[in-house]
Amino acid sequence: MTTITNPQTLSTVVNSLAESETLAMTKKARELASQGNKVISLSVGEPDFKTPQHVMDAAKKAIDEGYHSYSPVAGFADLRAAIAEKLVKENNIKVTAENIVVSTGAKQSLANVIQAIVDKGQEVIILAPYWVSYSEMVKLAEGKSVILTGTIENDFKVTAAEIEKAITSKTRAIMYSSPCNPSGSVYTEKELREIGALLQKNPQIVAIADEIYEYINFEGKNFSLGSIDEIKDQVVTVNGFSKGFAMTGWRLGYIAAPKYIAAATEKLQGQVTSGTCSITQRAGLAALQGDLSAPLKMKEAYLRRRDLIIGLLKEIPGLKINKPAGAFYIFPDVSAYLGKSVNGQVIKTSSDLSMFILNDVFVSTVGGDSFGSPNNIRISFAASDENIIEAIKRIKECLAKLK
Ligand SMILES: Cc1ncc(COP(=O)(O)O)c(C=O)c1O
């Protein structure tokens, strides 16, 4: 038994966690702004639009109608049914309300699933670049992340053949986001069917398909891995309202999972947080029952801004640029600037570069290190045209100082 000599001792697992780099950059940007600096924040993963009016109205109505009590742990029955209906209709995923568990954001949904299925020492293959929290969630479950990284030359994608090589007897899950945070890449139906075939050969592996940016797809309709019948009992689809409906602060996400996983996450959630906010759930139901004109309008704005930012970034010497097919991030390769110096300070990593840009010209971005891609930085284009133009002008001036 360990003797505790310091009363402020923390658990080993929590000590091993990294702070979320995106939240850290955003915190630093807020600090600089509070000191009177004209900060432009392109680090946060958040739509710059308001939640649609009919969704806000539904929340107000829910308060007046008395939705004040604990809700069922897995979510209100009508909301779960509406989510299942959406998945059948829009994604061709054959589920019913019993497969759905609603949580406090897709972040909790993902953490629940990993905690529910990954045992100590088991491996989770993460397709990188990946969302910062995936590897930390695996750490919390005492699992081991196996990171496979797609390069900018391959549109940041990992192939089924590469995944196959990484599978071992300990592999429990594969996880990815498509559209991807941070690269904006979208796995095509063909690519996902190849991954599906691999899963069929390996029935012990569960795929966690994070589709939270589904509505921000510039090239057509998103293909869902969970729609492939042969592997439907091996796929957990994760989605939520934060990005498509501009509802980040409402905290509403969900999974569609095989029943044994849904039941396990419900049990876990019942011991940790219970059902998510009842008012938020009524708002989410209104979002699903309304039309999709609001997400569509936002997508059109993001598309215009994507093209704007690509044009501006192309003017900066040395950057390699991808063309994101979805989400609202661009992930340029900045390796030409790594190892360079300014005022005696060497910029060793992409996180150093992001921090230098923030301190020098007050534009916040996020270094690619924490997304598993150390040569890149993530820039969000969920910002006004004016801010995008000004921010990229500042970044260009700032990078020119590096020698
Ligand atoms: C890829 C991805 N998955 C999940 C989430 C979590 O979303 P939320 O918890 O707001 O529903 C995010 C948020 O940034 C994300 O980028």
Coordinates of C-alpha atoms and ligand atoms in Angstrom, one line a residue:
M1 CA 0.0 0.0 0.0
T2 CA 1.3 3.5 -0.8
T3 CA 1.8 5.8 2.2
I4 CA 0.3 9.2 1.6
T5 CA 2.7 11.8 3.0
N6 CA 1.4 14.8 1.1
P7 CA -2.3 15.6 1.6
Q8 CA -2.5 17.2 -1.8
T9 CA -1.5 14.0 -3.7
L10 CA -3.5 13.4 -6.9
S11 CA -4.3 10.1 -8.6
T12 CA -1.7 8.8 -11.1
V13 CA -4.2 8.8 -13.9
V14 CA -5.2 12.4 -13.4
N15 CA -1.6 13.4 -13.0
S16 CA -0.9 11.8 -16.4
L17 CA -3.6 13.8 -18.2
A18 CA -2.6 16.7 -20.4
E19 CA -4.6 20.0 -20.2
S20 CA -6.8 20.5 -23.3
E21 CA -4.5 22.5 -25.6
T22 CA -7.5 24.2 -27.3
L23 CA -8.9 25.3 -24.0
A24 CA -5.5 26.4 -22.8
M25 CA -5.0 28.6 -25.9
T26 CA -8.4 30.1 -25.5
K27 CA -7.8 30.9 -21.9
K28 CA -4.5 32.6 -22.7
A29 CA -6.3 34.6 -25.5
R30 CA -8.9 35.7 -23.0
E31 CA -6.2 36.8 -20.6
L32 CA -4.5 38.9 -23.3
A33 CA -7.8 40.4 -24.4
S34 CA -8.6 41.4 -20.8
Q35 CA -5.3 43.3 -20.7
G36 CA -6.7 45.5 -23.5
N37 CA -5.0 43.7 -26.5
K38 CA -7.0 43.3 -29.7
V39 CA -7.0 39.5 -29.8
I40 CA -8.6 37.6 -32.6
S41 CA -9.5 34.1 -31.4
L42 CA -9.2 31.4 -34.1
S43 CA -8.4 28.7 -31.6
V44 CA -11.8 27.7 -30.3
G45 CA -13.9 25.0 -31.9
E46 CA -17.1 26.9 -31.8
P47 CA -19.6 28.3 -34.4
D48 CA -19.8 32.1 -34.3
F49 CA -23.6 32.0 -34.9
K50 CA -26.5 32.2 -32.6
T51 CA -28.6 29.1 -31.7
P52 CA -31.7 29.1 -34.0
Q53 CA -34.6 31.1 -32.7
H54 CA -37.1 28.1 -32.6
V55 CA -34.6 26.2 -30.5
M56 CA -34.3 29.0 -28.0
D57 CA -38.0 29.4 -27.9
A58 CA -38.5 25.7 -27.1
A59 CA -36.1 26.1 -24.1
K60 CA -38.1 29.0 -22.8
K61 CA -41.3 27.1 -23.2
A62 CA -39.8 24.1 -21.4
I63 CA -38.9 26.3 -18.4
D64 CA -42.5 27.6 -18.3
E65 CA -44.0 24.2 -18.7
G66 CA -42.1 22.9 -15.7
Y67 CA -39.3 20.7 -17.1
H68 CA -37.5 21.2 -13.8
S69 CA -36.9 17.7 -12.5
Y70 CA -34.3 15.0 -13.1
S71 CA -34.7 13.5 -16.5
P72 CA -34.3 9.8 -17.4
V73 CA -30.5 9.0 -17.4
A74 CA -30.5 8.1 -21.1
G75 CA -32.6 11.1 -22.1
F76 CA -36.3 11.8 -22.6
A77 CA -38.1 9.0 -24.5
D78 CA -39.4 11.4 -27.2
L79 CA -35.9 12.9 -27.8
R80 CA -34.3 9.4 -28.1
A81 CA -37.0 8.4 -30.5
A82 CA -36.5 11.6 -32.6
I83 CA -32.7 11.0 -32.6
A84 CA -33.3 7.4 -33.8
E85 CA -35.6 8.6 -36.5
K86 CA -33.1 11.2 -37.7
L87 CA -30.4 8.5 -37.9
V88 CA -32.6 6.2 -39.9
K89 CA -33.8 8.9 -42.2
E90 CA -30.6 10.9 -42.7
N91 CA -27.8 8.4 -42.1
N92 CA -29.4 5.1 -43.0
I93 CA -28.3 3.8 -39.5
K94 CA -30.9 1.2 -38.5
V95 CA -31.5 2.0 -34.8
T96 CA -34.4 2.5 -32.4
A97 CA -34.7 4.6 -29.2
E98 CA -33.1 1.8 -27.2
N99 CA -29.8 2.2 -29.0
I100 CA -29.7 5.9 -28.1
V101 CA -28.1 7.5 -25.0
V102 CA -28.2 11.2 -24.6
S103 CA -25.3 12.9 -22.7
T104 CA -23.9 16.3 -21.6
G105 CA -22.2 16.9 -24.9
A106 CA -20.6 14.5 -27.4
K107 CA -17.5 14.8 -25.2
Q108 CA -19.3 12.9 -22.4
S109 CA -20.7 10.5 -25.0
L110 CA -17.2 9.7 -26.2
A111 CA -15.8 9.4 -22.7
N112 CA -18.7 7.1 -21.7
V113 CA -18.1 4.7 -24.6
I114 CA -14.4 4.5 -24.1
Q115 CA -14.8 4.0 -20.3
A116 CA -17.5 1.3 -21.0
I117 CA -15.6 -0.8 -23.5
V118 CA -11.8 -0.3 -22.9
D119 CA -10.1 -2.3 -20.3
K120 CA -6.6 -1.7 -18.8
G121 CA -3.9 -2.3 -21.3
Q122 CA -6.3 -2.6 -24.3
E123 CA -5.4 -0.6 -27.4
V124 CA -7.5 2.0 -29.2
I125 CA -6.4 2.9 -32.7
I126 CA -6.9 6.6 -33.2
L127 CA -6.8 8.0 -36.7
A128 CA -4.8 11.2 -36.6
P129 CA -4.8 14.1 -36.8
Y130 CA -7.4 13.6 -34.0
W131 CA -9.4 15.6 -31.6
V132 CA -7.3 16.4 -28.6
S133 CA -9.5 14.7 -26.0
Y134 CA -9.5 11.2 -27.6
S135 CA -6.1 10.1 -26.3
E136 CA -6.7 11.6 -22.9
M137 CA -10.0 9.7 -22.6
V138 CA -8.2 6.5 -23.5
K139 CA -5.6 7.3 -20.8
L140 CA -8.5 7.8 -18.2
A141 CA -9.7 4.3 -19.1
E142 CA -6.1 3.0 -18.6
G143 CA -6.0 1.9 -22.2
K144 CA -3.3 2.6 -24.7
S145 CA -3.6 4.9 -27.8
V146 CA -2.1 3.7 -31.0
I147 CA -1.9 6.8 -33.2
L148 CA -1.9 6.4 -37.0
T149 CA -1.3 9.7 -38.7
G150 CA -2.4 10.7 -42.2
T151 CA -0.3 13.3 -43.9
I152 CA -1.3 16.4 -45.8
E153 CA -0.3 14.7 -49.0
N154 CA -2.9 12.0 -48.3
D155 CA -5.5 14.6 -47.3
F156 CA -4.8 13.6 -43.6
K157 CA -6.4 10.2 -44.0
V158 CA -5.3 6.8 -42.9
T159 CA -6.1 3.8 -45.1
A160 CA -7.7 0.5 -44.1
A161 CA -4.4 -1.2 -45.1
E162 CA -2.5 1.0 -42.6
I163 CA -5.1 0.2 -39.9
E164 CA -4.9 -3.5 -40.6
K165 CA -1.1 -3.5 -39.9
A166 CA -1.7 -1.8 -36.5
I167 CA -4.3 -4.3 -35.3
T168 CA -3.0 -6.6 -32.5
S169 CA -4.7 -9.1 -30.1
K170 CA -5.2 -6.2 -27.7
T171 CA -7.0 -3.9 -30.2
R172 CA -10.4 -3.0 -28.7
A173 CA -11.5 0.0 -30.8
I174 CA -10.8 2.3 -33.7
M175 CA -11.8 5.9 -33.5
Y176 CA -12.0 8.9 -35.8
S177 CA -13.9 12.0 -36.6
S178 CA -15.3 12.7 -40.1
P179 CA -15.5 15.6 -41.0
C180 CA -12.3 15.7 -39.0
N181 CA -11.3 18.1 -36.3
P182 CA -8.6 19.4 -36.8
S183 CA -8.0 18.7 -40.6
G184 CA -11.5 19.2 -42.0
S185 CA -11.0 16.0 -44.0
V186 CA -14.0 13.8 -44.8
Y187 CA -13.6 10.0 -45.2
T188 CA -15.4 8.9 -48.4
E189 CA -17.9 6.1 -48.6
K190 CA -15.3 4.0 -50.4
E191 CA -12.7 4.6 -47.7
L192 CA -15.2 3.8 -44.9
R193 CA -16.4 0.7 -46.7
E194 CA -12.8 -0.6 -46.7
I195 CA -12.5 0.1 -43.0
G196 CA -15.9 -1.6 -42.6
A197 CA -14.6 -4.7 -44.4
L198 CA -11.7 -4.8 -42.0
L199 CA -14.0 -4.6 -39.0
Q200 CA -16.1 -7.5 -40.4
K201 CA -12.9 -9.5 -40.3
N202 CA -12.2 -8.4 -36.7
P203 CA -15.5 -8.8 -34.8
Q204 CA -13.8 -8.0 -31.5
I205 CA -13.2 -4.4 -32.6
V206 CA -15.6 -1.6 -32.1
A207 CA -15.5 1.5 -34.2
I208 CA -16.3 4.9 -32.7
A209 CA -17.4 7.2 -35.5
D210 CA -17.5 10.8 -34.4
E211 CA -19.9 12.6 -36.8
I212 CA -20.3 15.8 -34.8
Y213 CA -19.4 18.0 -37.9
E214 CA -21.8 16.0 -40.1
Y215 CA -23.8 19.1 -41.2
I216 CA -20.7 21.0 -42.1
N217 CA -19.7 18.9 -45.1
F218 CA -18.9 21.0 -48.3
E219 CA -18.9 18.1 -50.7
G220 CA -22.2 16.4 -50.2
K221 CA -23.8 14.1 -47.7
N222 CA -21.8 12.4 -45.0
F223 CA -21.4 8.6 -45.2
S224 CA -21.9 6.9 -41.9
L225 CA -19.9 3.8 -41.1
G226 CA -22.9 2.6 -38.9
S227 CA -25.0 2.3 -42.1
I228 CA -23.1 -0.7 -43.2
D229 CA -25.4 -3.6 -42.2
E230 CA -22.7 -6.3 -41.8
I231 CA -21.0 -4.4 -39.0
K232 CA -23.8 -2.4 -37.5
D233 CA -23.3 -4.2 -34.1
Q234 CA -19.7 -3.0 -34.0
V235 CA -20.2 0.7 -34.6
V236 CA -21.0 3.4 -32.2
T237 CA -22.0 6.6 -33.9
V238 CA -21.4 9.8 -31.9
N239 CA -23.1 13.0 -32.7
G240 CA -24.5 16.1 -31.0
F241 CA -25.9 19.6 -31.4
S242 CA -22.9 21.8 -30.7
K243 CA -21.6 22.3 -34.1
G244 CA -24.5 21.9 -36.6
F245 CA -27.0 23.9 -34.5
A246 CA -24.5 26.3 -32.9
M247 CA -25.4 24.9 -29.4
T248 CA -22.0 24.5 -27.8
G249 CA -23.0 25.9 -24.4
W250 CA -26.2 23.8 -24.2
R251 CA -24.2 20.6 -23.8
L252 CA -26.1 18.0 -25.7
G253 CA -24.7 15.0 -27.5
Y254 CA -25.6 11.3 -28.0
I255 CA -24.5 7.9 -29.1
A256 CA -26.2 5.3 -31.3
A257 CA -24.8 2.0 -30.1
P258 CA -25.4 -1.7 -29.9
K259 CA -27.7 -2.2 -27.0
Y260 CA -25.0 -3.8 -24.7
I261 CA -22.9 -0.6 -25.1
A262 CA -25.9 1.7 -24.7
A263 CA -26.9 0.0 -21.5
A264 CA -23.4 0.2 -20.1
T265 CA -23.0 3.9 -20.8
E266 CA -26.4 4.5 -19.3
K267 CA -25.2 2.7 -16.1
L268 CA -22.0 4.7 -16.1
Q269 CA -23.7 8.0 -16.7
G270 CA -26.2 7.2 -14.0
Q271 CA -23.4 7.0 -11.4
V272 CA -21.6 10.1 -12.7
T273 CA -23.9 12.8 -14.0
S274 CA -27.4 11.4 -14.5
G275 CA -29.6 12.7 -17.4
T276 CA -28.4 15.9 -19.1
C277 CA -30.2 19.2 -18.5
S278 CA -33.9 18.8 -19.1
I279 CA -34.3 22.2 -20.7
T280 CA -31.5 21.5 -23.1
Q281 CA -33.1 18.2 -24.1
R282 CA -36.4 20.0 -25.0
A283 CA -34.4 22.5 -27.1
G284 CA -32.6 19.6 -28.8
L285 CA -36.0 18.0 -29.7
A286 CA -37.1 21.3 -31.3
A287 CA -33.8 21.4 -33.3
L288 CA -34.5 17.9 -34.7
Q289 CA -38.1 18.6 -35.4
G290 CA -37.5 21.9 -37.2
D291 CA -36.1 22.1 -40.7
L292 CA -32.4 22.2 -41.5
S293 CA -32.3 25.7 -42.9
A294 CA -30.2 27.1 -40.0
P295 CA -27.4 24.5 -40.3
L296 CA -27.5 24.9 -44.0
K297 CA -27.1 28.7 -43.8
M298 CA -24.2 28.3 -41.4
K299 CA -22.6 25.8 -43.7
E300 CA -22.8 28.2 -46.7
A301 CA -21.1 30.8 -44.6
Y302 CA -18.3 28.4 -43.5
L303 CA -17.8 27.4 -47.1
R304 CA -17.3 31.0 -48.2
R305 CA -14.9 31.6 -45.3
R306 CA -13.0 28.4 -46.2
D307 CA -12.4 29.7 -49.7
L308 CA -11.4 33.1 -48.3
I309 CA -8.9 31.7 -45.8
I310 CA -7.4 29.4 -48.3
G311 CA -6.8 32.3 -50.7
L312 CA -5.2 34.3 -47.9
L313 CA -3.0 31.5 -46.5
K314 CA -1.7 30.8 -50.0
E315 CA -0.1 34.3 -49.9
I316 CA 2.2 33.2 -47.0
P317 CA 5.5 31.7 -48.2
G318 CA 6.4 28.2 -47.0
L319 CA 2.9 27.1 -45.8
K320 CA 1.5 23.9 -47.3
I321 CA -2.3 24.2 -47.4
N322 CA -5.0 21.5 -47.5
K323 CA -8.6 22.1 -48.7
P324 CA -10.9 21.0 -45.9
A325 CA -14.0 19.2 -47.2
G326 CA -15.8 19.9 -44.0
A327 CA -15.9 21.3 -40.4
F328 CA -14.5 24.9 -39.9
Y329 CA -10.8 24.3 -39.5
I330 CA -7.8 24.5 -41.7
F331 CA -4.6 22.7 -40.8
P332 CA -1.6 24.2 -42.7
D333 CA 1.8 22.5 -42.5
V334 CA 4.1 25.0 -40.9
S335 CA 7.2 22.8 -40.9
A336 CA 9.1 25.4 -43.0
Y337 CA 9.0 27.7 -39.9
L338 CA 10.0 25.2 -37.3
G339 CA 13.6 25.5 -36.1
K340 CA 13.7 29.2 -37.0
S341 CA 14.4 31.9 -34.5
V342 CA 13.3 35.3 -33.5
N343 CA 15.0 37.6 -30.9
G344 CA 17.1 34.6 -29.8
Q345 CA 14.1 32.4 -29.2
V346 CA 14.0 29.2 -31.3
I347 CA 10.6 28.0 -32.4
K348 CA 10.9 24.3 -32.0
T349 CA 7.4 23.0 -32.1
S350 CA 4.1 24.0 -33.7
S351 CA 2.8 24.8 -30.2
D352 CA 5.8 27.2 -29.7
L353 CA 4.8 28.7 -33.1
S354 CA 1.1 29.1 -32.0
M355 CA 2.2 30.7 -28.7
F356 CA 4.6 33.0 -30.5
I357 CA 1.8 34.1 -32.9
L358 CA -0.5 34.8 -30.0
N359 CA 2.0 36.8 -28.0
D360 CA 3.4 38.7 -31.0
V361 CA 0.3 39.6 -33.0
F362 CA -2.6 38.5 -30.7
V363 CA -4.1 35.8 -33.0
S364 CA -4.9 32.5 -31.2
T365 CA -4.5 29.2 -33.1
V366 CA -3.6 25.7 -31.8
G367 CA -0.4 23.8 -32.3
G368 CA -0.7 20.5 -34.1
D369 CA 1.3 18.6 -31.5
S370 CA -1.7 17.9 -29.4
F371 CA -3.7 16.6 -32.4
G372 CA -1.0 14.1 -33.3
S373 CA 0.4 16.2 -36.2
P374 CA 3.4 18.2 -35.0
N375 CA 4.0 19.9 -38.3
N376 CA 0.7 21.7 -38.4
I377 CA -1.3 24.4 -36.7
R378 CA -5.1 24.5 -36.5
I379 CA -6.9 27.7 -37.5
S380 CA -10.6 28.0 -37.1
F381 CA -12.5 29.9 -39.7
A382 CA -15.7 30.1 -37.6
A383 CA -15.1 33.9 -37.5
S384 CA -16.2 37.0 -39.5
D385 CA -14.6 37.7 -42.8
E386 CA -13.2 40.9 -41.4
N387 CA -11.5 39.0 -38.5
I388 CA -10.2 36.3 -40.9
I389 CA -8.6 38.9 -43.2
E390 CA -7.0 40.8 -40.3
A391 CA -5.8 37.6 -38.5
I392 CA -4.1 36.1 -41.6
K393 CA -2.5 39.5 -42.4
R394 CA -1.1 39.5 -38.8
I395 CA 0.1 35.9 -39.1
K396 CA 1.9 36.7 -42.3
E397 CA 3.7 39.6 -40.8
C398 CA 4.6 37.6 -37.7
L399 CA 6.0 34.6 -39.6
A400 CA 8.1 36.9 -41.7
K401 CA 10.0 37.8 -38.6
L402 CA 11.3 34.2 -38.2
K403 CA 14.8 33.7 -39.6
Ligands
LIG1 C1 -14.4 16.0 -33.1 C2 -15.2 16.5 -31.9 N1 -15.9 15.5 -31.2 C3 -16.6 15.9 -30.2 C4 -16.6 17.2 -29.7 C5 -17.4 17.5 -28.5 O1 -18.6 18.2 -28.7 P1 -19.6 18.6 -27.6 O2 -19.2 18.0 -26.3 O3 -19.6 20.1 -27.5 O4 -20.9 18.0 -28.0 C6 -15.9 18.2 -30.3 C7 -15.9 19.5 -29.8 O5 -15.0 20.3 -30.2 C8 -15.1 17.8 -31.5 O6 -14.4 18.7 -32.2

